[in-house]
Amino acid sequence: MAPNKTNNMPTHQYVTNDPLHQLFDAVDSISVQGYDEQRRVIYWNKGSELLYGYSQQEAIGKKLEDLIIPAPMREPVVEAHSNWIKHDIEIPASELTLKHKAGNDVAVFSSHVMFTNQYETKQMYCIDVDLSEVHKAQAEATFNANMLKTIFEAIPDLFFVLEQDGTIADYHANNNNDLYVSPKQFIGKKMIDVLPEKVAHKFQLHIEKATTQGKMVSFEYELNMPEGINYYEARVRLLAKKSQMMVIIRDISEPHRSAELIRRQAHFDSLTALPNRFLSLDRLSQILMEVQKNHVKAAVFFLDLDDFKKVNDSLGHEVGDKLLIEAAHRLQQALKKNDTVGRLGGDEFIVLISSLDDESDALVIADRLLKAFRKPFKLEGRDLILTLSIGIAISPKDGTSASVLLRNADTAMYQAKALGRNTSSFFTPQMNVAMRRRFEIEEQMHGALERNEFELYYQPQIDVKTNTIIGAEALLRWHNIVLGEITPDEFIPIAEQTGLIAPIGVFVINQALRFLNEWQTVNNQQYTMAVNLSPRQFRDPELVNIIIHALNENTISNECLELEITEGVLMDGQTSIREALLQIDELGIKLSMDDFGTGYSSLSYLREYPFDVLKIDRSFIAGITDNKADCNLVKAAIAMSHSLEIKVVAEGVETKEQLDLLNELNCDIAQGFYLSKPLPGAKLLTFLLRCSKAT
Ligand code: C2E
Ligand code: CA
Ligand code: CA
């Protein structure tokens, strides 16, 4: 102890009200205790009462070690105190954990002084400052530090502390492998020394932004990592008070890749990897903007593989898919890099030629595409020949919007198909009119049966020799509310192509036989009814059953029904058609070869198939009275038919002269406007009168 220090202090044994005690009494945030040489309490201020729980009365006279010293510390404390008294060895100030009256620990910073009073006795004063708040704060700080450490460890993000000039001061990384370069290479360095220039520049820009705006800014960047390009998101924030920056970096490669995948799926066809319809049309729109801006030309090709459905149906979808992939590849190979080939869906492709010097160039490119398909496709050990039909539309001539151009190219493609496939066709406005009409007819035809828009007319047929009606041909009429009257020559081919001929054909058979029943009953005669059948109707395996059912339903004997078919049916050469025709013949139903003289007019069919009737096309009948060749052909056809026991019908008889000549030529039956136009059923029932007049 320092004697000079104690000497000038007021000293006494039991003082109650000296100025020092008054001062200590006034502060209750500090505990002050006085002890005599035997460590008995001689002073105990309010602060001590608060800190240790003993009141002044309880404490005075008690020994230090019995009050606030925990058991293990008692001996050393007693020893230190006696060392101080006897040998003047000061007890240094220190942090101690003492004891509260209630038994709990009290953390204090304890300082000690020794006074010698006028009686030469020594008094030790302890001044204890409560450390519990400090400890709490320290514990909190440690906890926060640990928490931060745990967070750093748990989060895959990288954390960097930067000085405002961009120097990297510190970092936290879960895994150092995530770092672009090793910490040694970047600590104390600037961004620009470590990162690629473009990325470093981005950082600098956003650090400045974060500084001036005083809030978090974020941006994305990419880095070339050993495993490929990685994508990152960086968030930068000025650290409050310190002039440092916190940069948090997150690897967003995964979400970036899935977003890219989604983008690909949305824009590319998964089978062929070509741009899909959406992307193709988007590119077309871009090309069209250039067309407008730079006054150039562009071409849109609409491609459709010929008979692809047949391949799919006969060889299966797997082969079909392989074929589409190979077809896509060949198209790409045949085009330049700048040209786009996309898949519109199914077996339809689109080709975009962006700047076209001359329209004829489009034809050259189309030819190149057609040629690319010349070589057979080798699949599963087979050689498959696949061809395509191409429709070409040129912008701006054939349209300036993607949708119009695509539609017009599609129209031209149909024209290419009509030209026999495996070819290309330019769009013309006339095509559009025809297409629109076709489209409207097709649209209206759906539901026409349900709306009862179809009606059968009947054109009487007469026996040329006796001039009596022997039957009629059923001819379909369509009265449509929107389009008016549509001729069968126009709507039957469309019904054929769309397949609607099947239900319409069933309607015709039923309707014709119902009328025939009525007609036969009213006149008590075995009239025949001729009904036209289209090639497509033979695809229906139920056809024969439908016919039998209709005959039975209307109690018509089989030989009163005559089915008219054209060579087109026979040219398919399918065994199923042959079988159906033989079945029809066996049932006693009559078979008639329609439109003889047009098309191939192969006489061999007459021998090959069980025909009962030959109908000479009206284009020959029109010429028989003036044209020797026509007359000779008709004469020969009649002679040959008769030798095969086939009856001959002359259709399109428009004059008395024609009828007389046909009579001379031994023609069996006649039909035509001279005798009667096709009539509604009710009119035919009354038609008899006029005809009997003729006889
Ligand atoms: P088609 O079988 O050759 O029918 C005869 C066509 O010649 C009918 O035309 C008829 O009105 C017309 N015609 C009759 N007499 C004369 C005449 O003296 N002079 C001239 N110039 N023409 C005459 P339509 O009714 O317009 O039928 C056209 C074609 O439509 C038919 O030719 C037939 O191939 C097809 N068709 C008509 N109805 C049906 C049907 O119910 N089913 C099927 N599959 N095809 C049908
Ligand atoms: Ca006919
Ligand atoms: Ca005919």
mmCIF file of C-alpha atoms in Angstrom, residues 60-274:
data_model
loop_
_atom_site.group_PDB
_atom_site.id
_atom_site.type_symbol
_atom_site.label_atom_id
_atom_site.label_comp_id
_atom_site.label_asym_id
_atom_site.label_seq_id
_atom_site.Cartn_x
_atom_site.Cartn_y
_atom_site.Cartn_z
ATOM 1 C CA ILE A 60 -22.103 -4.393 10.192
ATOM 2 C CA GLY A 61 -19.852 -6.483 12.406
ATOM 3 C CA LYS A 62 -19.957 -9.559 10.106
ATOM 4 C CA LYS A 63 -16.801 -10.854 8.538
ATOM 5 C CA LEU A 64 -16.105 -10.297 4.889
ATOM 6 C CA GLU A 65 -15.594 -13.995 4.172
ATOM 7 C CA ASP A 66 -18.893 -14.867 5.873
ATOM 8 C CA LEU A 67 -20.845 -12.393 3.843
ATOM 9 C CA ILE A 68 -19.981 -12.149 0.196
ATOM 10 C CA ILE A 69 -16.981 -14.412 -0.430
ATOM 11 C CA PRO A 70 -17.848 -17.764 -2.003
ATOM 12 C CA ALA A 71 -16.499 -20.797 -0.080
ATOM 13 C CA PRO A 72 -13.586 -21.700 -2.384
ATOM 14 C CA MET A 73 -12.306 -18.114 -2.268
ATOM 15 C CA ARG A 74 -12.412 -17.676 1.504
ATOM 16 C CA GLU A 75 -8.946 -18.916 2.302
ATOM 17 C CA PRO A 76 -7.127 -16.969 -0.423
ATOM 18 C CA VAL A 77 -9.034 -13.817 0.489
ATOM 19 C CA VAL A 78 -8.170 -14.128 4.176
ATOM 20 C CA GLU A 79 -4.556 -14.754 3.212
ATOM 21 C CA ALA A 80 -4.365 -11.846 0.784
ATOM 22 C CA HIS A 81 -5.892 -9.538 3.387
ATOM 23 C CA SER A 82 -3.417 -10.579 6.080
ATOM 24 C CA ASN A 83 -0.551 -10.237 3.588
ATOM 25 C CA TRP A 84 -1.630 -6.709 2.973
ATOM 26 C CA ILE A 85 -1.906 -5.880 6.696
ATOM 27 C CA LYS A 86 1.310 -7.596 7.650
ATOM 28 C CA HIS A 87 3.522 -7.288 4.629
ATOM 29 C CA ASP A 88 1.999 -4.412 2.791
ATOM 30 C CA ILE A 89 1.195 -6.575 -0.299
ATOM 31 C CA GLU A 90 -1.623 -4.811 -2.034
ATOM 32 C CA ILE A 91 -4.615 -6.710 -3.342
ATOM 33 C CA PRO A 92 -4.871 -5.698 -6.981
ATOM 34 C CA ALA A 93 -8.118 -4.567 -8.481
ATOM 35 C CA SER A 94 -9.750 -7.355 -10.454
ATOM 36 C CA GLU A 95 -12.902 -8.899 -11.756
ATOM 37 C CA LEU A 96 -14.380 -11.201 -9.170
ATOM 38 C CA THR A 97 -17.416 -13.344 -8.837
ATOM 39 C CA LEU A 98 -18.798 -12.832 -5.317
ATOM 40 C CA LYS A 99 -21.980 -13.998 -3.655
ATOM 41 C CA HIS A 100 -25.357 -12.420 -3.067
ATOM 42 C CA LYS A 101 -27.279 -13.014 0.126
ATOM 43 C CA ALA A 102 -29.664 -15.159 -1.930
ATOM 44 C CA GLY A 103 -26.746 -17.327 -3.025
ATOM 45 C CA ASN A 104 -26.448 -16.244 -6.642
ATOM 46 C CA ASP A 105 -23.207 -15.019 -8.203
ATOM 47 C CA VAL A 106 -22.453 -11.339 -8.343
ATOM 48 C CA ALA A 107 -19.869 -10.307 -10.918
ATOM 49 C CA VAL A 108 -17.982 -7.207 -9.888
ATOM 50 C CA PHE A 109 -14.931 -5.206 -10.684
ATOM 51 C CA SER A 110 -13.424 -4.826 -7.257
ATOM 52 C CA SER A 111 -10.846 -2.163 -6.209
ATOM 53 C CA HIS A 112 -9.370 -1.976 -2.756
ATOM 54 C CA VAL A 113 -7.752 0.701 -0.623
ATOM 55 C CA MET A 114 -6.176 0.496 2.826
ATOM 56 C CA PHE A 115 -6.425 3.352 5.287
ATOM 57 C CA THR A 116 -4.620 3.648 8.615
ATOM 58 C CA ASN A 117 -6.661 5.653 11.124
ATOM 59 C CA GLN A 118 -5.543 7.757 14.026
ATOM 60 C CA TYR A 119 -5.492 4.655 16.216
ATOM 61 C CA GLU A 120 -3.022 3.105 13.856
ATOM 62 C CA THR A 121 -5.491 0.432 12.911
ATOM 63 C CA LYS A 122 -5.929 -0.449 9.288
ATOM 64 C CA GLN A 123 -9.171 -0.283 7.440
ATOM 65 C CA MET A 124 -9.730 -1.826 4.004
ATOM 66 C CA TYR A 125 -12.291 -0.266 1.722
ATOM 67 C CA CYS A 126 -13.610 -2.270 -1.202
ATOM 68 C CA ILE A 127 -15.240 -0.450 -4.075
ATOM 69 C CA ASP A 128 -17.238 -2.889 -6.246
ATOM 70 C CA VAL A 129 -18.746 -2.035 -9.568
ATOM 71 C CA ASP A 130 -21.534 -4.318 -10.766
ATOM 72 C CA LEU A 131 -20.420 -6.058 -13.946
ATOM 73 C CA SER A 132 -23.638 -7.967 -14.667
ATOM 74 C CA GLU A 133 -24.754 -5.425 -17.306
ATOM 75 C CA VAL A 134 -21.296 -5.411 -18.867
ATOM 76 C CA HIS A 135 -21.240 -9.186 -18.868
ATOM 77 C CA LYS A 136 -24.694 -9.309 -20.363
ATOM 78 C CA ALA A 137 -23.568 -6.979 -23.116
ATOM 79 C CA GLN A 138 -20.438 -9.013 -23.641
ATOM 80 C CA ALA A 139 -22.432 -12.224 -23.788
ATOM 81 C CA GLU A 140 -24.739 -10.608 -26.308
ATOM 82 C CA ALA A 141 -21.813 -9.524 -28.426
ATOM 83 C CA THR A 142 -20.344 -13.024 -28.327
ATOM 84 C CA PHE A 143 -23.711 -14.484 -29.154
ATOM 85 C CA ASN A 144 -24.093 -12.137 -32.102
ATOM 86 C CA ALA A 145 -20.641 -12.979 -33.333
ATOM 87 C CA ASN A 146 -21.385 -16.692 -33.063
ATOM 88 C CA MET A 147 -24.729 -16.269 -34.726
ATOM 89 C CA LEU A 148 -23.107 -14.419 -37.606
ATOM 90 C CA LYS A 149 -20.552 -17.182 -37.884
ATOM 91 C CA THR A 150 -23.293 -19.815 -37.976
ATOM 92 C CA ILE A 151 -25.164 -17.824 -40.600
ATOM 93 C CA PHE A 152 -22.053 -17.453 -42.709
ATOM 94 C CA GLU A 153 -21.531 -21.173 -42.453
ATOM 95 C CA ALA A 154 -25.106 -22.061 -43.234
ATOM 96 C CA ILE A 155 -25.564 -19.741 -46.200
ATOM 97 C CA PRO A 156 -23.864 -20.597 -49.478
ATOM 98 C CA ASP A 157 -23.578 -16.889 -50.258
ATOM 99 C CA LEU A 158 -20.181 -15.215 -50.315
ATOM 100 C CA PHE A 159 -19.601 -12.125 -48.210
ATOM 101 C CA PHE A 160 -16.978 -9.513 -48.947
ATOM 102 C CA VAL A 161 -16.081 -6.403 -47.047
ATOM 103 C CA LEU A 162 -14.707 -3.738 -49.330
ATOM 104 C CA GLU A 163 -13.090 -0.426 -48.641
ATOM 105 C CA GLN A 164 -14.749 2.402 -50.487
ATOM 106 C CA ASP A 165 -11.966 2.469 -53.049
ATOM 107 C CA GLY A 166 -12.782 -1.143 -53.911
ATOM 108 C CA THR A 167 -10.021 -2.844 -51.920
ATOM 109 C CA ILE A 168 -11.163 -6.201 -50.588
ATOM 110 C CA ALA A 169 -10.690 -6.119 -46.804
ATOM 111 C CA ASP A 170 -12.312 -9.313 -45.636
ATOM 112 C CA TYR A 171 -14.481 -12.175 -46.814
ATOM 113 C CA HIS A 172 -16.575 -15.052 -45.581
ATOM 114 C CA ALA A 173 -17.085 -18.105 -47.711
ATOM 115 C CA ASN A 174 -18.689 -21.360 -46.847
ATOM 116 C CA ASN A 175 -16.478 -23.114 -49.301
ATOM 117 C CA ASN A 176 -13.365 -21.554 -50.748
ATOM 118 C CA ASN A 177 -13.922 -23.529 -53.946
ATOM 119 C CA ASP A 178 -16.787 -21.138 -54.676
ATOM 120 C CA LEU A 179 -14.307 -18.298 -54.977
ATOM 121 C CA TYR A 180 -13.174 -17.039 -58.346
ATOM 122 C CA VAL A 181 -9.561 -16.828 -57.100
ATOM 123 C CA SER A 182 -7.997 -17.863 -53.780
ATOM 124 C CA PRO A 183 -8.248 -15.438 -50.808
ATOM 125 C CA LYS A 184 -4.496 -14.861 -50.947
ATOM 126 C CA GLN A 185 -4.940 -13.464 -54.415
ATOM 127 C CA PHE A 186 -7.666 -10.994 -53.514
ATOM 128 C CA ILE A 187 -7.295 -9.859 -49.901
ATOM 129 C CA GLY A 188 -5.912 -6.322 -49.966
ATOM 130 C CA LYS A 189 -6.396 -6.152 -53.735
ATOM 131 C CA LYS A 190 -8.892 -4.136 -55.712
ATOM 132 C CA MET A 191 -11.801 -5.613 -57.639
ATOM 133 C CA ILE A 192 -10.284 -4.572 -60.934
ATOM 134 C CA ASP A 193 -7.121 -6.590 -60.168
ATOM 135 C CA VAL A 194 -9.078 -9.742 -59.501
ATOM 136 C CA LEU A 195 -12.178 -9.812 -61.664
ATOM 137 C CA PRO A 196 -12.512 -9.561 -65.442
ATOM 138 C CA GLU A 197 -12.648 -5.928 -66.476
ATOM 139 C CA LYS A 198 -16.316 -5.932 -67.483
ATOM 140 C CA VAL A 199 -17.412 -7.474 -64.183
ATOM 141 C CA ALA A 200 -15.137 -5.240 -62.101
ATOM 142 C CA HIS A 201 -16.586 -2.224 -63.875
ATOM 143 C CA LYS A 202 -20.083 -3.365 -63.000
ATOM 144 C CA PHE A 203 -19.044 -3.677 -59.363
ATOM 145 C CA GLN A 204 -17.524 -0.211 -59.309
ATOM 146 C CA LEU A 205 -20.672 1.260 -60.828
ATOM 147 C CA HIS A 206 -22.944 -0.337 -58.250
ATOM 148 C CA ILE A 207 -20.643 0.442 -55.307
ATOM 149 C CA GLU A 208 -20.908 4.093 -56.296
ATOM 150 C CA LYS A 209 -24.648 3.765 -56.586
ATOM 151 C CA ALA A 210 -24.938 2.115 -53.168
ATOM 152 C CA THR A 211 -22.810 4.878 -51.655
ATOM 153 C CA THR A 212 -24.783 7.754 -53.106
ATOM 154 C CA GLN A 213 -28.203 6.201 -52.600
ATOM 155 C CA GLY A 214 -27.383 4.829 -49.144
ATOM 156 C CA LYS A 215 -29.416 1.695 -49.764
ATOM 157 C CA MET A 216 -28.951 -1.840 -50.972
ATOM 158 C CA VAL A 217 -28.366 -2.184 -54.703
ATOM 159 C CA SER A 218 -28.234 -5.451 -56.567
ATOM 160 C CA PHE A 219 -27.090 -6.582 -59.982
ATOM 161 C CA GLU A 220 -26.261 -9.745 -61.884
ATOM 162 C CA TYR A 221 -23.085 -10.812 -63.600
ATOM 163 C CA GLU A 222 -21.469 -13.941 -64.962
ATOM 164 C CA LEU A 223 -18.036 -15.506 -64.570
ATOM 165 C CA ASN A 224 -16.191 -18.192 -66.457
ATOM 166 C CA MET A 225 -15.606 -20.905 -63.873
ATOM 167 C CA PRO A 226 -13.786 -24.210 -64.461
ATOM 168 C CA GLU A 227 -17.120 -26.062 -64.798
ATOM 169 C CA GLY A 228 -18.547 -23.502 -67.202
ATOM 170 C CA ILE A 229 -20.241 -20.143 -67.037
ATOM 171 C CA ASN A 230 -21.725 -19.356 -63.627
ATOM 172 C CA TYR A 231 -24.285 -16.657 -62.961
ATOM 173 C CA TYR A 232 -24.257 -14.489 -59.840
ATOM 174 C CA GLU A 233 -26.340 -11.929 -58.102
ATOM 175 C CA ALA A 234 -24.496 -9.323 -56.051
ATOM 176 C CA ARG A 235 -26.016 -7.098 -53.372
ATOM 177 C CA VAL A 236 -24.039 -4.121 -52.213
ATOM 178 C CA ARG A 237 -24.642 -2.008 -49.150
ATOM 179 C CA LEU A 238 -22.719 0.654 -47.352
ATOM 180 C CA LEU A 239 -21.915 -0.502 -43.799
ATOM 181 C CA ALA A 240 -23.346 2.050 -41.410
ATOM 182 C CA LYS A 241 -20.780 4.347 -39.763
ATOM 183 C CA LYS A 242 -17.790 2.532 -41.221
ATOM 184 C CA SER A 243 -16.861 3.657 -44.659
ATOM 185 C CA GLN A 244 -16.917 0.091 -45.867
ATOM 186 C CA MET A 245 -19.085 -1.880 -48.206
ATOM 187 C CA MET A 246 -20.700 -5.213 -47.597
ATOM 188 C CA VAL A 247 -21.031 -7.259 -50.787
ATOM 189 C CA ILE A 248 -23.123 -10.401 -50.697
ATOM 190 C CA ILE A 249 -22.827 -12.711 -53.656
ATOM 191 C CA ARG A 250 -25.194 -15.488 -54.507
ATOM 192 C CA ASP A 251 -24.617 -18.151 -57.131
ATOM 193 C CA ILE A 252 -27.789 -18.097 -59.237
ATOM 194 C CA SER A 253 -26.535 -20.497 -61.900
ATOM 195 C CA GLU A 254 -29.124 -23.135 -61.030
ATOM 196 C CA PRO A 255 -32.200 -20.900 -61.247
ATOM 197 C CA HIS A 256 -30.606 -19.255 -64.272
ATOM 198 C CA ARG A 257 -30.234 -22.633 -65.968
ATOM 199 C CA SER A 258 -33.799 -23.693 -65.199
ATOM 200 C CA ALA A 259 -35.051 -20.358 -66.487
ATOM 201 C CA GLU A 260 -33.015 -20.955 -69.627
ATOM 202 C CA LEU A 261 -34.476 -24.444 -69.927
ATOM 203 C CA ILE A 262 -37.983 -23.080 -69.599
ATOM 204 C CA ARG A 263 -37.142 -20.452 -72.192
ATOM 205 C CA ARG A 264 -35.895 -23.171 -74.530
ATOM 206 C CA GLN A 265 -38.964 -25.292 -73.975
ATOM 207 C CA ALA A 266 -41.139 -22.300 -74.702
ATOM 208 C CA HIS A 267 -39.293 -21.461 -77.900
ATOM 209 C CA PHE A 268 -37.961 -24.680 -79.335
ATOM 210 C CA ASP A 269 -39.532 -27.881 -80.504
ATOM 211 C CA SER A 270 -38.457 -30.687 -78.194
ATOM 212 C CA LEU A 271 -38.304 -33.341 -80.924
ATOM 213 C CA THR A 272 -36.297 -31.576 -83.629
ATOM 214 C CA ALA A 273 -34.763 -28.750 -81.540
ATOM 215 C CA LEU A 274 -35.925 -26.342 -84.240
#
